[in-house]
Amino acid sequence: MNRLIVLLGALLTAAPPALLSGADAPTRLPALADPQVKADGVVWLTLDESMEEVVRALGRPALVAESGGGLVSWQFQLGEIDHHDFSHVLVFRAADRKLLSVTRNYEPERNVDALFPGDATRGYVVPGAAGYRMRVRRLPGGRLLMALGLGQAGAPVGQLVLMRESEVGRFYPWLARELAAER
Amino acid sequence: MNLKRALPGVLMVLACAPAFAQSSAPSVRILLPEHARLLEKQRVDIVLEVRNAAAVSGLKVLAGGVDWTSKFQAPVKAALDCDTSSDWVVRADLQSFPTPGQVKLEVSIAADGTTVTDTRTVEVREFKLPDGQARNIILFIGDAMGTAYRDAARLVSRAIVDGNGKNSFRDGFFDDLLQMDKMPVSGMSMTYGTDSIVPDSANTGTAWATGNKSFLNAVNSLGDGTDCAWRTTGLTNVATLPYMTDNPRVENLWQYLKRRYSYRAGIVSTAAITDATPAVEGSYVAYRQMRLEIARQYRENPMLSGRPAFDVILGGGADPFTAAGRTDKRDLIGEFQALGYNYVTTASQLKNVYGPSVLGLFKGSASPAPASNGIATASDVNMDVAYDKLRLTRPASEPTANLGAYPDQPMLDVMTQKAIDVLAGSFTQAPFILMVEAASIDKQSHPNQAAGVFWDTIEFDKSIGVARAWAAKRSLKDTLIVVTADHDQSMHIIGVSNTPDSEYFDRTKSEKISYTTSRGDQNFTVWGDSYSNARAGLPFINTSTTASNNGGAAAMPGSFASTDSASDPASSTYSAYSGLTAYKLDAATGYPVNSGAGLRRLAVGFRTGDHTGSSVPVTAEGPGAFLFTGYMDQTDIFFKIADAIAGDTTEADKLLDLLVNGKYPKTVGK
C-alpha cells in the first residue's frame, strides 16, 4: 500500500518525462515520435491529424507559441533532453487548425539515409550555403520529407522536417521555386 | 499497473503574435519596442516593415523633429509573417540618437497610395564620461544563480568543521559569509523576456548588455516579421539564415565603451565561449545557436568596423574557432594570433601568459566539424565543472568525471585573476569592462546534479573574491563589481541529510520506479544520494505535513522499501530535515570535500529541469553601487552600470561608506 501511495504521489508531483534527471533511463518514445521505414514507404504523421489526435499521439506540448501569419507552434520535449532545442516542433495554421509541418530535432545527430533512398530522393543546393543540400522525398498526401546537411552519404543530420508541399513557400521560398519549376 | 497521468505536464505559452499582422490593410511599423531605451550615441538598427502594399513611396522619417529620411536605404521587397501578402522592409542600420531626451520617431510612407504612419518614443539617456574618470566594471553572472543557489554555496562552503570539531556555522550564524554576501548593496532583478515569463540566458543577457528586452534565444537582436520562418517552427539552419540575420541589432555596453572611449573588454566563462552569456557581450544574432557567426563576430565585430570585440577571451568551446569546425574553413585562432593575441589552451599556459591580448580556449572536441544545420559546430564543448576539476568523487546519481584530453583546465578564479591582470595591465592604462560567468550552475542544474551545482557556485564566489581583493587594493576606488544571475532555476533548500558515504557513492544500488501510461512508460530512479538530492520527478515527503500529495510517510524521498534488500539504495540511511550542515575543508584546494565521517550534507530538491521566472538577486560594490538597491528590471542593470561609469557618485558613495563602516548594525560574518 505504501508503494501505491508513493507511486500515486509521484504521479501528482511528477514532471513530464523529459525533465527527469539525466541519470534516469530514457523514457520510451511514442510510436509516432519518429518516422519508420516500412516495406511500402515511410510511416509517420500524415499531417491530417487534428490537434486532439496529436495530443493522443505525442502527448501535450511543453510550449505553445503563436507567431505571425496566423501560425501556432507546439513544441515538445520527448526522449533526448536538450535544453536549447525541442525534440519536436509542430506548426498548425490557426484559422483551421491544420497541421502544416513537423520538425524533428536530433541531438546527437543521426544517420537518416534509410529514409532517403536514392530513387525516391532529390537533392537541392541551398542558395548561399556552399556544400549544403536539402534532401527531399515526396510522400503520399502532398507531404515532403526533408533533411538538410552536407549531402555526403552517411553524414548525420540534426533535423528532419515533414511539411505539406503547399506550405514550403512560407519557409523555404527558394525550394518552392525549384519544386514548381519541376512540375 | 497502468496509471493515467493525473495532471498535464507544465505548459508554457509564448506570446509573440503582433495583432496588426492579421489585418489586410496597408500598415507600417517601426521595429523598436514600446519601452525602447538607449544611451546617447548607442547604435541601433532602425527597421521599418510595411505590410500589404504592392508599391511604396514617399518615405519620411523624423527623429525629434530632425529629418532622418536620407539615412534609410531604398525599400526592399520582403516576405513577412510567412503569408502571401506583399510586404517591404526599409532599413537604416547602425544609427544612434545624439541628444538625450524623449526622442519621437515619426514615420510616414505611401503604401498603394495610402499614407500610413507609425511613431515610437525612445528614451535617450545621457552618457558623457567626465575627463579623468575611468571606472572599471566587472560583471559577474552566475548562470541560473537564484537565491537558493547562493544559499546552497553558503551552506556548503561556510559550514566547515575544523580539527577541534568547531563548526563555522553555529546556532544559525556563520563566522564568515560568502564573498558576494559581503558586498554592501543588494537588490532584486526581474527577468521577464518579451515573449515568456521564463527566459533564457540569451534574452536575459540582451537585457543587461543592451538595456532592451528581447525574445527567447535572441542575442542583442529585436524581433521582426521574418521570425515566423524559424523562431517557432524549429527551422533553424543555413537555409533560413537570411531570416535569422535580418533582425534589428542593439549595441551592447562592451562595444559601446570600446568604440567611444577605448575601453578594454573581456569575457571569461566556463561555458563554450560562444554560448549565450558571453555571446551577448560580443555579437548580434537572432538565434543563440548560430555559434559559427558568433565566433566570427568576436573576431570581426559589426559595431567596431570589423575589429575584434575583446582584448581577453577565456573559456571553453574551441570548435567554432577552428578551420575544421567551420563551414567557411577560417582559422579564427590563427587570425587572432596574427593580430597579436597570445593563445593558450591549458591552466599551465594561462599562468605564464601575458597581454595585451589573450585568447584562451580550454576545451574542444577531438574532431571539430560543422553541424549539419550549417550554423553551428557538431559539438561545442563547455569546460568541466569545478567538482570534476577538483577530482572529487561524484555521488551515485551523477555521471563520473571525464576530463578526457583536457586534464589541465583552469579554475574560474584563476581565469578571473588573469583576465583582470591582462586588461588592467595595458600600457595605455585604459579602463576595462569584464564579464565573468559561472556557466555550469545552470548546466548542472538542468540535469539536477546537485553536487556539480554547489561546487560551481563556490568556485564562482571565489572568483568574486579575486575581483574584490584586486579592487580593494586600488589606490583609487575605481572599480564597480556587480554580481547577479541571468535567471533562476528550480532548486530549493530542503534541509540536511547524513547519508553515509557507503550509500551516497554506491553506484551499484539503485531502484527504478516505472509506471506505464497510454503514451508510454515513465521512469525515475532512486539512488543512495536521493536523500540529498530530490530530483524533479522524485516525490519528497516532508515529515512536518500529512498533505495528501506526499503520502505522509516519515521519510524522504519516500518509502521505497524494496523486496530485495541487495538493491535497496537506502537500506540504512537516516535522514533529517533539521540540523545544520557540516563539511570539512581540503586545505590544499580551499574547497569543502564531499565525503567523510560525520558529514551532514545539504539536502536540496528540484522541481523541474529548466529555468524559472523568479526574480534573482543583484549585489554590488564600488563606485555607484548604491544604484543597485531595490527591485529593478534586468534592463536597468545596463543603465545603472552606465550611470556608475559616467555619473558623479561621490556623495552617494560616501553615504554608502558611512552605512557600511559606521555605527549601524552589522551582519554577523560580513
mmCIF file with all atom_site columns, C-alpha atoms in Angstrom, chain A residues 49-57 74 97:
data_model
loop_
_atom_site.group_PDB
_atom_site.id
_atom_site.type_symbol
_atom_site.label_atom_id
_atom_site.label_alt_id
_atom_site.label_comp_id
_atom_site.label_asym_id
_atom_site.label_entity_id
_atom_site.label_seq_id
_atom_site.pdbx_PDB_ins_code
_atom_site.Cartn_x
_atom_site.Cartn_y
_atom_site.Cartn_z
_atom_site.occupancy
_atom_site.B_iso_or_equiv
_atom_site.pdbx_formal_charge
_atom_site.auth_seq_id
_atom_site.auth_comp_id
_atom_site.auth_asym_id
_atom_site.auth_atom_id
_atom_site.pdbx_PDB_model_num
ATOM 1  C CA . GLU A 1 49 ? -4.064 14.905 -37.705 1.00 0.00 ? 49 GLU A CA 1
ATOM 2  C CA . SER A 1 50 ? -6.212 17.228 -35.670 1.00 0.00 ? 50 SER A CA 1
ATOM 3  C CA . MET A 1 51 ? -4.780 18.880 -32.575 1.00 0.00 ? 51 MET A CA 1
ATOM 4  C CA . GLU A 1 52 ? -6.634 16.349 -30.454 1.00 0.00 ? 52 GLU A CA 1
ATOM 5  C CA . GLU A 1 53 ? -5.134 13.488 -32.450 1.00 0.00 ? 53 GLU A CA 1
ATOM 6  C CA . VAL A 1 54 ? -1.685 14.965 -31.991 1.00 0.00 ? 54 VAL A CA 1
ATOM 7  C CA . VAL A 1 55 ? -2.213 15.048 -28.234 1.00 0.00 ? 55 VAL A CA 1
ATOM 8  C CA . ARG A 1 56 ? -3.222 11.403 -28.305 1.00 0.00 ? 56 ARG A CA 1
ATOM 9  C CA . ALA A 1 57 ? -0.184 10.531 -30.406 1.00 0.00 ? 57 ALA A CA 1
ATOM 10 C CA . TRP A 1 74 ? 3.513  23.254 -30.478 1.00 0.00 ? 74 TRP A CA 1
ATOM 11 C CA . ARG A 1 97 ? -6.043 24.145 -37.015 1.00 0.00 ? 97 ARG A CA 1
#
